[in-house]
Structures are given as structure tokens and as C-alpha cells.
Short mmCIF file of C-alpha atoms and ligand atoms in Angstrom, two decimals:
data_model
loop_
_atom_site.label_atom_id
_atom_site.label_comp_id
_atom_site.label_asym_id
_atom_site.label_seq_id
_atom_site.Cartn_x
_atom_site.Cartn_y
_atom_site.Cartn_z
CA UNK Z 13 -19.58 -2.94 -29.42
CA UNK Z 14 -16.65 -4.26 -27.41
CA UNK Z 15 -14.49 -1.75 -25.56
CA UNK Z 16 -10.89 -2.38 -24.58
CA UNK Z 17 -10.34 -1.41 -20.96
CA UNK Z 18 -6.97 -1.87 -19.24
CA UNK Z 19 -6.50 -1.91 -15.47
CA UNK Z 20 -4.40 1.21 -15.80
CA UNK Z 21 -3.36 3.48 -18.67
CA UNK Z 22 -0.01 5.05 -17.80
CA UNK Z 23 0.42 6.38 -21.33
CA UNK Z 24 -2.67 8.54 -20.92
CA UNK Z 25 -1.63 9.73 -17.49
CA UNK Z 26 1.69 10.80 -18.95
CA UNK Z 27 0.00 12.71 -21.75
CA UNK Z 28 -2.30 14.40 -19.21
CA UNK Z 29 0.70 15.89 -17.35
CA UNK Z 30 3.27 15.75 -20.16
CA UNK Z 31 4.45 19.36 -19.85
CA UNK Z 32 5.19 19.09 -16.14
CA UNK Z 33 7.00 15.79 -16.49
CA UNK Z 34 9.02 16.77 -19.55
CA UNK Z 35 10.13 19.96 -17.81
CA UNK Z 36 11.12 18.04 -14.70
CA UNK Z 37 13.22 15.58 -16.69
CA UNK Z 38 14.79 18.35 -18.73
CA UNK Z 39 15.82 20.10 -15.53
CA UNK Z 40 17.70 16.94 -14.46
CA UNK Z 41 19.32 16.63 -17.87
CA UNK Z 42 20.57 20.17 -17.44
CA UNK Z 43 22.03 19.81 -13.96
CA UNK Z 44 23.24 16.17 -14.20
CA UNK Z 45 23.07 15.65 -10.41
CA UNK Z 46 21.80 12.07 -10.56
CA UNK Z 47 22.62 11.05 -6.97
CA UNK Z 48 21.09 13.16 -4.15
CA UNK Z 49 20.24 15.92 -6.62
CA UNK Z 50 18.19 18.94 -5.49
CA UNK Z 51 14.87 17.26 -6.39
CA UNK Z 52 15.35 14.69 -3.60
CA UNK Z 53 15.21 17.29 -0.85
CA UNK Z 54 12.43 19.20 -2.62
CA UNK Z 55 10.32 16.10 -2.93
CA UNK Z 56 11.01 15.01 0.65
CA UNK Z 57 9.91 18.45 1.83
CA UNK Z 58 6.78 18.38 -0.33
CA UNK Z 59 5.70 15.03 1.12
CA UNK Z 60 6.54 16.11 4.69
CA UNK Z 61 4.20 19.05 4.27
CA UNK Z 62 1.54 16.95 2.58
CA UNK Z 63 1.55 14.31 5.32
CA UNK Z 64 2.37 16.71 8.15
CA UNK Z 65 5.33 14.67 9.44
CA UNK Z 66 8.70 16.07 10.33
CA UNK Z 67 10.86 13.62 8.33
CA UNK Z 68 10.35 12.08 4.91
CA UNK Z 69 13.18 10.10 3.41
CA UNK Z 70 13.32 8.98 -0.20
CA UNK Z 71 14.35 5.35 -0.75
CA UNK Z 72 14.65 2.99 -3.69
CA UNK Z 73 11.33 1.12 -3.29
CA UNK Z 74 8.40 0.43 -0.99
CA UNK Z 75 10.01 -2.85 -0.02
CA UNK Z 76 13.21 -1.10 1.05
CA UNK Z 77 11.09 1.44 2.95
CA UNK Z 78 9.75 -1.43 5.07
CA UNK Z 79 13.13 -3.14 5.51
CA UNK Z 80 14.91 0.08 6.46
CA UNK Z 81 12.15 1.01 8.91
CA UNK Z 82 12.50 -2.33 10.64
CA UNK Z 83 16.29 -2.34 10.62
CA UNK Z 84 16.39 1.17 12.06
CA UNK Z 85 13.98 0.10 14.78
CA UNK Z 86 16.23 -2.86 15.70
CA UNK Z 87 19.22 -0.53 15.92
CA UNK Z 88 17.34 2.00 18.01
CA UNK Z 89 15.42 -0.38 20.29
CA UNK Z 90 17.92 -3.17 20.74
CA UNK Z 91 21.23 -1.61 19.87
CA UNK Z 92 21.88 -4.40 17.38
CA UNK Z 93 21.90 -4.59 13.61
CA UNK Z 94 19.05 -7.07 13.17
CA UNK Z 95 16.12 -8.37 15.17
CA UNK Z 96 16.17 -11.98 16.32
CA UNK Z 97 13.82 -14.83 15.46
CA UNK Z 98 12.17 -14.41 18.84
CA UNK Z 99 11.15 -10.84 17.96
CA UNK Z 100 7.69 -10.75 16.41
CA UNK Z 101 5.82 -8.36 14.13
CA UNK Z 102 2.09 -8.81 13.75
CA UNK Z 103 0.78 -8.35 10.25
CA UNK Z 104 -1.83 -9.45 7.76
CA UNK Z 105 -1.48 -12.52 5.56
CA UNK Z 106 -3.57 -10.80 2.89
CA UNK Z 107 -1.08 -8.39 1.36
CA UNK Z 108 1.74 -8.18 -1.14
CA UNK Z 109 4.64 -10.55 -0.35
CA UNK Z 110 6.99 -7.68 0.52
CA UNK Z 111 5.15 -6.87 3.76
CA UNK Z 112 5.99 -10.23 5.32
CA UNK Z 113 9.29 -10.67 3.53
CA UNK Z 114 10.66 -7.42 4.93
CA UNK Z 115 10.10 -8.79 8.45
CA UNK Z 116 12.23 -11.82 7.59
CA UNK Z 117 14.91 -9.60 6.10
CA UNK Z 118 15.07 -7.61 9.36
CA UNK Z 119 15.74 -10.85 11.26
CA UNK Z 120 12.34 -10.93 13.02
CA UNK Z 121 9.44 -13.36 12.65
CA UNK Z 122 6.11 -12.38 11.10
CA UNK Z 123 2.98 -13.42 12.97
CA UNK Z 124 0.00 -13.53 10.67
CA UNK Z 125 -3.29 -12.34 12.13
CA UNK Z 126 -6.54 -12.78 10.23
CA UNK Z 127 -8.35 -9.96 8.45
CA UNK Z 128 -11.75 -8.41 8.95
CA UNK Z 129 -13.59 -9.83 5.89
CA UNK Z 130 -15.48 -6.56 5.43
CA UNK Z 131 -12.45 -4.33 5.08
CA UNK Z 132 -9.77 -6.87 4.04
CA UNK Z 133 -7.54 -5.23 6.67
CA UNK Z 134 -5.98 -6.81 9.75
CA UNK Z 135 -8.57 -7.30 12.51
CA UNK Z 136 -7.63 -5.27 15.63
CA UNK Z 137 -9.71 -7.55 17.87
CA UNK Z 138 -7.58 -10.50 16.80
CA UNK Z 139 -4.40 -8.51 17.42
CA UNK Z 140 -5.60 -7.98 20.97
CA UNK Z 141 -6.34 -11.68 21.39
CA UNK Z 142 -2.81 -12.57 20.33
CA UNK Z 143 -1.25 -9.90 22.53
CA UNK Z 144 -3.13 -11.03 25.62
CA UNK Z 145 -1.31 -14.37 25.44
CA UNK Z 146 1.99 -13.49 23.77
CA UNK Z 147 2.85 -9.83 24.34
CA UNK Z 148 6.38 -10.51 25.60
CA UNK Z 149 7.87 -11.19 22.15
CA UNK Z 150 5.95 -8.69 20.09
CA UNK Z 151 7.91 -5.65 18.93
CA UNK Z 152 5.37 -4.13 16.58
CA UNK Z 153 2.40 -4.22 14.25
CA UNK Z 154 2.58 -3.69 10.49
CA UNK Z 155 -0.90 -2.67 9.36
CA UNK Z 156 -1.41 -2.59 5.59
CA UNK Z 157 -3.99 -0.12 4.29
CA UNK Z 158 -5.04 -2.54 1.59
CA UNK Z 159 -6.55 -1.25 -1.65
CA UNK Z 160 -6.24 2.29 -0.24
CA UNK Z 161 -8.63 1.72 2.66
CA UNK Z 162 -7.36 2.95 6.03
CA UNK Z 163 -6.98 0.49 8.87
CA UNK Z 164 -8.63 1.57 12.09
CA UNK Z 165 -5.75 3.74 13.27
CA UNK Z 166 -7.48 4.85 16.49
CA UNK Z 167 -7.78 1.28 17.65
CA UNK Z 168 -4.29 0.28 16.49
CA UNK Z 169 -2.73 3.29 18.21
CA UNK Z 170 -4.54 2.42 21.42
CA UNK Z 171 -3.24 -1.16 21.25
CA UNK Z 172 0.31 -0.03 20.47
CA UNK Z 173 0.31 2.33 23.44
CA UNK Z 174 -1.20 -0.22 25.78
CA UNK Z 175 1.39 -2.88 24.92
CA UNK Z 176 4.26 -0.47 24.24
CA UNK Z 177 4.96 -1.70 20.72
CA UNK Z 178 5.69 0.10 17.45
CA UNK Z 179 3.44 0.62 14.45
CA UNK Z 180 5.10 0.48 11.03
CA UNK Z 181 2.43 1.46 8.51
CA UNK Z 182 2.55 -0.16 5.07
CA UNK Z 183 1.12 2.76 3.10
CA UNK Z 184 2.19 1.42 -0.31
CA UNK Z 185 -1.40 1.45 -1.58
CA UNK Z 186 -2.74 4.46 0.25
CA UNK Z 187 -0.87 7.67 -0.57
CA UNK Z 188 -3.22 10.50 0.32
CA UNK Z 189 -5.69 8.48 2.37
CA UNK Z 190 -6.49 9.62 5.88
CA UNK Z 191 -8.02 8.51 9.15
CA UNK Z 192 -9.89 11.10 11.24
CA UNK Z 193 -8.32 13.86 9.19
CA UNK Z 194 -4.80 12.56 9.73
CA UNK Z 195 -2.92 11.37 6.65
CA UNK Z 196 -1.89 7.73 6.72
CA UNK Z 197 1.82 7.32 7.27
CA UNK Z 198 1.85 9.96 10.00
CA UNK Z 199 0.28 7.94 12.81
CA UNK Z 200 2.89 5.26 13.51
CA UNK Z 201 6.63 5.03 14.19
CA UNK Z 202 7.20 5.05 10.44
CA UNK Z 203 5.15 4.90 7.27
CA UNK Z 204 6.45 2.99 4.23
CA UNK Z 205 5.34 4.28 0.82
CA UNK Z 206 5.88 2.81 -2.64
CA UNK Z 207 6.04 4.75 -5.89
CA UNK Z 208 5.93 1.66 -8.10
CA UNK Z 209 4.38 2.83 -11.41
CA UNK Z 210 0.92 1.37 -10.71
CA UNK Z 211 0.52 2.92 -7.23
CA UNK Z 212 -1.69 5.98 -6.73
CA UNK Z 213 1.44 8.13 -6.84
CA UNK Z 214 3.84 6.29 -9.14
CA UNK Z 215 7.20 7.08 -10.70
CA UNK Z 216 8.85 5.75 -13.86
CA UNK Z 217 10.53 2.76 -12.25
CA UNK Z 218 11.03 1.89 -8.59
CA UNK Z 219 10.87 4.34 -5.74
CA UNK Z 220 9.71 4.63 -2.15
CA UNK Z 221 9.63 6.82 0.93
CA UNK Z 222 9.74 6.54 4.69
CA UNK Z 223 7.88 9.04 6.85
CA UNK Z 224 8.66 9.37 10.54
CA UNK Z 225 8.32 11.89 13.33
CA UNK Z 226 11.12 10.18 15.24
CA UNK Z 227 14.33 12.14 14.58
CA UNK Z 228 16.59 9.36 15.84
CA UNK Z 229 15.00 6.78 13.49
CA UNK Z 230 15.29 9.24 10.62
CA UNK Z 231 18.99 9.67 11.30
CA UNK Z 232 19.59 5.88 11.28
CA UNK Z 233 17.50 5.42 8.13
CA UNK Z 234 19.50 8.09 6.32
CA UNK Z 235 22.64 6.12 7.13
CA UNK Z 236 21.23 2.73 6.17
CA UNK Z 237 20.13 3.88 2.73
CA UNK Z 238 23.66 4.87 1.81
CA UNK Z 239 25.78 1.95 2.92
CA UNK Z 240 25.32 2.42 6.66
CA UNK Z 241 27.18 5.57 7.58
CA UNK Z 242 27.03 9.32 7.56
CA UNK Z 243 30.28 9.04 5.64
CA UNK Z 244 29.96 6.32 3.05
CA UNK Z 245 33.72 5.70 3.16
CA UNK Z 246 33.61 4.95 6.90
CA UNK Z 247 30.38 3.25 7.93
CA UNK Z 248 28.69 2.32 11.23
CA UNK Z 249 25.98 -0.14 10.17
CA UNK Z 250 25.27 -2.95 7.74
CA UNK Z 251 23.72 -0.76 5.11
CA UNK Z 252 22.23 -0.80 1.65
CA UNK Z 253 22.41 1.13 -1.54
CA UNK Z 254 18.76 2.14 -1.35
CA UNK Z 255 18.58 5.77 -2.45
CA UNK Z 256 15.73 7.28 -4.38
CA UNK Z 257 16.97 8.44 -7.80
CA UNK Z 258 17.03 12.17 -8.48
CA UNK Z 259 15.19 11.53 -11.73
CA UNK Z 260 12.39 9.66 -9.96
CA UNK Z 261 12.11 12.43 -7.35
CA UNK Z 262 11.80 14.98 -10.16
CA UNK Z 263 9.00 13.00 -11.81
CA UNK Z 264 7.25 12.54 -8.48
CA UNK Z 265 7.49 16.27 -7.73
CA UNK Z 266 5.73 16.92 -11.03
CA UNK Z 267 3.07 14.28 -10.37
CA UNK Z 268 2.31 15.05 -6.72
CA UNK Z 269 0.42 18.19 -7.82
CA UNK Z 270 -2.21 15.90 -9.31
CA UNK Z 271 -2.53 13.36 -6.51
CA UNK Z 272 -5.60 14.82 -4.79
CA UNK Z 273 -7.42 15.28 -8.10
CA UNK Z 274 -6.58 11.74 -9.16
CA UNK Z 275 -7.57 10.23 -5.82
CA UNK Z 276 -10.89 12.11 -6.05
CA UNK Z 277 -11.46 10.67 -9.51
CA UNK Z 278 -10.89 7.19 -8.10
CA UNK Z 279 -13.46 7.84 -5.38
CA UNK Z 280 -15.88 9.08 -8.06
CA UNK Z 281 -15.48 5.91 -10.13
CA UNK Z 282 -15.94 3.81 -6.98
CA UNK Z 283 -19.24 5.51 -6.25
CA UNK Z 284 -20.40 4.86 -9.84
CA UNK Z 285 -19.54 1.18 -9.36
CA UNK Z 286 -21.45 1.15 -6.09
CA UNK Z 287 -24.57 2.70 -7.66
CA UNK Z 288 -24.38 0.46 -10.71
CA UNK Z 289 -23.55 -2.83 -9.08
CA UNK Z 290 -25.56 -2.88 -5.87
CA UNK Z 291 -28.22 -5.52 -5.43
CA UNK Z 292 -26.47 -8.41 -7.18
CA UNK Z 293 -26.80 -11.43 -4.96
CA UNK Z 294 -23.45 -13.10 -5.48
CA UNK Z 295 -21.39 -9.94 -5.64
CA UNK Z 296 -20.09 -8.24 -2.53
CA UNK Z 297 -18.99 -4.65 -3.05
CA UNK Z 298 -16.44 -2.77 -0.94
CA UNK Z 299 -18.00 -1.47 2.23
CA UNK Z 300 -19.73 1.80 1.51
CA UNK Z 301 -17.40 4.75 1.52
CA UNK Z 302 -20.06 7.11 2.79
CA UNK Z 303 -19.14 8.07 6.33
CA UNK Z 304 -21.24 7.19 9.30
CA UNK Z 305 -22.71 3.94 8.01
CA UNK Z 306 -20.35 1.89 10.09
CA UNK Z 307 -19.48 1.69 13.74
CA UNK Z 308 -19.02 5.23 15.00
CA UNK Z 309 -15.24 5.44 15.05
CA UNK Z 310 -14.96 4.67 11.36
CA UNK Z 311 -16.89 7.77 10.49
CA UNK Z 312 -14.12 9.82 9.01
CA UNK Z 313 -11.93 7.56 6.97
CA UNK Z 314 -10.80 8.73 3.58
CA UNK Z 315 -10.36 5.75 1.25
CA UNK Z 316 -8.33 6.40 -1.92
CA UNK Z 317 -9.37 3.29 -3.88
CA UNK Z 318 -6.01 2.08 -5.10
CA UNK Z 319 -8.18 -0.86 -6.13
CA UNK Z 320 -11.92 -1.36 -6.42
CA UNK Z 321 -12.20 -4.93 -5.26
CA UNK Z 322 -15.38 -6.98 -5.32
CA UNK Z 323 -15.86 -10.55 -4.20
CA UNK Z 324 -17.82 -13.44 -5.62
CA UNK Z 325 -17.75 -17.22 -5.42
CA UNK Z 326 -17.85 -17.23 -9.23
CA UNK Z 327 -14.66 -15.28 -9.69
CA UNK Z 328 -13.04 -17.37 -12.44
CA UNK Z 329 -16.06 -17.35 -14.73
CA UNK Z 330 -16.83 -13.66 -14.09
CA UNK Z 331 -13.23 -12.80 -14.89
CA UNK Z 332 -13.44 -14.88 -18.04
CA UNK Z 333 -16.66 -13.17 -19.12
CA UNK Z 334 -15.15 -9.72 -18.60
CA UNK Z 335 -11.97 -10.69 -20.38
CA UNK Z 336 -13.97 -11.83 -23.41
CA UNK Z 337 -15.57 -8.41 -23.41
CA UNK Z 338 -12.23 -6.57 -23.43
CA UNK Z 339 -12.20 -5.73 -19.72
CA UNK Z 340 -9.01 -6.41 -17.77
CA UNK Z 341 -9.27 -7.42 -14.12
CA UNK Z 342 -6.73 -8.60 -11.56
CA UNK Z 343 -6.62 -10.82 -8.52
CA UNK Z 344 -4.84 -9.13 -5.61
CA UNK Z 345 -3.85 -11.57 -4.08
CA UNK Z 346 -4.34 -15.20 -5.12
CA UNK Z 347 -2.23 -16.64 -2.25
CA UNK Z 348 -2.19 -15.48 1.36
CA UNK Z 349 1.33 -15.15 2.72
CA UNK Z 350 1.05 -18.03 5.20
CA UNK Z 351 0.61 -20.43 2.25
CA UNK Z 352 3.87 -19.40 0.59
CA UNK Z 353 7.00 -21.51 0.76
CA UNK Z 354 9.18 -18.59 1.80
CA UNK Z 355 7.31 -18.26 5.10
CA UNK Z 356 7.17 -21.96 5.89
CA UNK Z 357 8.88 -22.57 9.27
CA UNK Z 358 9.67 -18.85 9.42
CA UNK Z 359 6.32 -17.53 10.62
CA UNK Z 360 3.75 -17.90 13.34
CA UNK Z 361 0.03 -17.70 12.85
CA UNK Z 362 -2.71 -16.76 15.25
CA UNK Z 363 -5.60 -19.19 14.99
CA UNK Z 364 -6.94 -20.09 11.59
CA UNK Z 365 -6.73 -17.46 8.88
CA UNK Z 366 -9.96 -18.40 7.24
CA UNK Z 367 -11.05 -14.91 6.18
CA UNK Z 368 -7.76 -14.27 4.40
CA UNK Z 369 -7.96 -17.65 2.68
CA UNK Z 370 -11.52 -17.04 1.53
CA UNK Z 371 -10.68 -13.55 0.30
CA UNK Z 372 -7.81 -14.95 -1.77
CA UNK Z 373 -10.32 -17.21 -3.50
CA UNK Z 374 -13.02 -14.62 -4.10
CA UNK Z 375 -11.55 -11.17 -4.72
CA UNK Z 376 -11.47 -9.48 -8.10
CA UNK Z 377 -10.21 -5.96 -8.75
CA UNK Z 378 -11.90 -3.92 -11.48
CA UNK Z 379 -10.29 -1.18 -13.58
CA UNK Z 380 -10.22 2.10 -11.66
CA UNK Z 381 -8.01 4.25 -13.84
CA UNK Z 382 -8.32 7.88 -12.67
CA UNK Z 383 -8.84 9.08 -16.26
CA UNK Z 384 -11.37 6.34 -17.08
CA UNK Z 385 -14.39 7.94 -18.77
CA UNK Z 386 -17.93 7.41 -17.50
CA UNK Z 387 -18.95 5.40 -20.57
CA UNK Z 388 -16.19 2.89 -19.81
CA UNK Z 389 -17.29 2.54 -16.20
CA UNK Z 390 -20.88 2.14 -17.41
CA UNK Z 391 -19.77 -0.54 -19.88
CA UNK Z 392 -18.01 -2.51 -17.13
CA UNK Z 393 -21.12 -2.28 -14.95
CA UNK Z 394 -23.29 -3.41 -17.85
CA UNK Z 395 -21.08 -6.45 -18.56
CA UNK Z 396 -21.04 -7.47 -14.90
CA UNK Z 397 -24.84 -7.15 -14.70
CA UNK Z 398 -25.09 -9.19 -17.89
CA UNK Z 399 -23.03 -11.97 -16.31
CA UNK Z 400 -25.23 -12.16 -13.21
CA UNK Z 401 -28.53 -11.65 -15.09
CA UNK Z 402 -29.93 -15.18 -14.79
CA UNK Z 403 -28.27 -16.12 -11.52
C1 PLP F 1784 3.62 -2.34 -3.76
C2 PLP F 1784 3.60 -2.81 -2.35
C3 PLP F 1784 4.77 -2.97 -1.59
C4 PLP F 1784 6.16 -2.89 -2.17
O1 PLP F 1784 6.47 -1.76 -2.87
P1 PLP F 1784 7.60 -1.81 -4.01
O2 PLP F 1784 7.83 -0.38 -4.31
O3 PLP F 1784 7.06 -2.57 -5.15
O4 PLP F 1784 8.82 -2.45 -3.43
C5 PLP F 1784 4.64 -3.30 -0.26
N1 PLP F 1784 3.46 -3.50 0.31
C6 PLP F 1784 2.31 -3.38 -0.39
C7 PLP F 1784 1.01 -3.58 0.31
C8 PLP F 1784 2.34 -3.05 -1.74
O5 PLP F 1784 1.19 -2.94 -2.43
#
């Protein structure tokens, strides 16, 4: 029997929490405060408490969360609206386009540093190498907690302190994840979250959030998101219309109650995949999530499995086999950023980026829908085993 398994089933998630969401929307329909309605502040407070950071600021998307973070940093650090081409931000080439693109939009230049092939995250040792030669131009690091797996925040914080540079965390894929007990998004200058519908905490359209413990940055960000001033009819900065909608905040307030349960379900599915898929020669699974198996300082990371991503040199034919059996899969991401036209002549790279390039050719993300039943996970495992049976 063939099952039909999507990457994500938002319809089902809605039905699971229908009462909460319908009530939240009805409340907005009743008050009609669509811009900066009461749910914005409520949601900002709820996330501040959840992350344990003093300021959380709703914005219109994860991309704008990155751009506004960087712009605010330029204003605070340099007293000017934008960074200059000579100002560099170190980041990974193996991420969603927006991470690198936001650096360009802030006026600075992205420097792509290769990933650790085991975690898919930027390699701190390579950041150090670059900094030892080129520290003078570097203003910050933008680590991306890819697929929901925390970057090594202890090491990154040490580097940032040593070289006196900022960390802007791209937490778009890792709401709820933590490093040594500290929620991601609370360890850098700012954290940039996305509530795009497919993210672990998603709204019904676009939405995002910036977390920061820096009161001055928060103040600038709050201006930038509404045209650049405290008074929108008399502005100080080159701003944006980048508010979070009241309606989205209301939906997110209803959904945030479920985030820990849903993240736990993801972790549970990941461990079923690990048990079911280990031992296949040409299939590399995500590094074990059980603490303590890796170098000591990685012992207490909390991965939230935004994606469960395997790698194989036979990706295209495995994907085809699964597709024929009704199983959706995705490639995040087929092209590393340094290969894209938009970054040509607008980036620097540190050495070759071979691990990112190889990952782009080999990764495949499997369905990890929080409400996915065990028989579906078992079916996916069975079909993958079937594919590799005679290999
Ligand atoms: C989704 C995502 C973004 C952008 O978020 P949007 O809300 O879609 O603008 C940025 N970085 C990463 C790593 C993402 O996955």
C-alpha cells in the first residue's frame, strides 16, 4: 500500500489547535486594531519570557529581522545609516539566500566561511583562521542554526569577545532550541526569527521577530520598523514599513503554547529515523542528538529538528524512489550562496568552500511533521531501506 506523506501538513496542525486559533482571530475581528494592536505587545512579552531576553520586537519577516538588526548595528556602531563595502560579516554559504542578502542590503559585504560537514553549521575554527589575517574589517558573525541545530555558541561567543565583534544569530530555523540551557537568540547582539508558515513556530503569512538585550539597539529597531522615527510623521532614519501584523501576533500567541510539545515530537521522530536508518552504508544521518557523544562542549545542545536532513551520493535516485512511493522530500539547499549571481563581485570567500558545495549536492530532508504518526515514519524508513537493499 502506498501512503501519501507531505513534508508538512499545516491543515492538520490548524485542526489540532483550531479552538485557540479561531478564538484569537475572533478577538481581532472584535477589536479591529490591525496595526500595533494589543496582541503585538502580548506576543513580544511572551517571547521575551520564553527566551529570557529583555527586548523582543515583532517585525514583518525573518529577512527583515536580519536587515533591521544589521541596520541598527550600523547606526549604533558607526553613527551612519548603512555599513560600507569594507565592513564585513562572516557567515555560512550553506543557508537560505536571505542570510547573505540581508548583509548586502545593510551595505556591508558577506564573507563566506565553510561549514563543518558534520553539523552543516559554520566552522568556528575557520572563522578564527579568517580573523587572524583579516580582523580589521570584520564587524560581526552571522551564525545560522541550520535545520534547528545550534551552532557552538560557547566558541562563537569566545571569538566575538576576543575580536570585539558582534554576533547576529539567524534563528529562523531554531525557535526553542538551546545551547547549554540558554535559548538560541539570547546569546548574541540580536537574534533574528522567522514565523514563515513552515518554520517550527509559523504564522499564517509572513512574520518575524528580533530579540536583543541591548536597549539602544532595540530603540533603533523600533524606529526602523515604522519608517525610521519615533514619530512616523517626523523621522530620523531611512526606515521601512516592517511591522508584524496584529493578526499574525494573535495567531502566534495561540500557537506558542504548543511549541515545546511540537519540538519534542520532532525530536521523537528524529530518534525513530536514527534507530530505523542506521547502518546503511551510503546514507549519513544527522549527528546523534544524544548528548555527550561529541566533543565535551557540545554536550548540552538542544536540537529542534526543523529538518531531518540525511546525505547520500545517490540523492536524485533516492528522491525519485521516495517520490514514486508517495513520500515528499526537499533539498535545502541546492545552491550554496557563493555560487549565486546576486553575490558575484559582492562577496568575499575564505579558502575553498568544499564542504558547503558537497552538502548542496548530497543533502535530502525527510518529512518531519510534528503530528506525523509512527506508521508513516516507519513507512518512510521501510522505503529508504528498500532503496538501499542491494547496494
Ligand atoms: C526562513 C529563513 C529566513 C528568512 O525568513 P523569512 O521569514 O522567510 O523572511 C532567513 N534565514 C533562514 C536560515 C531561514 O530559514
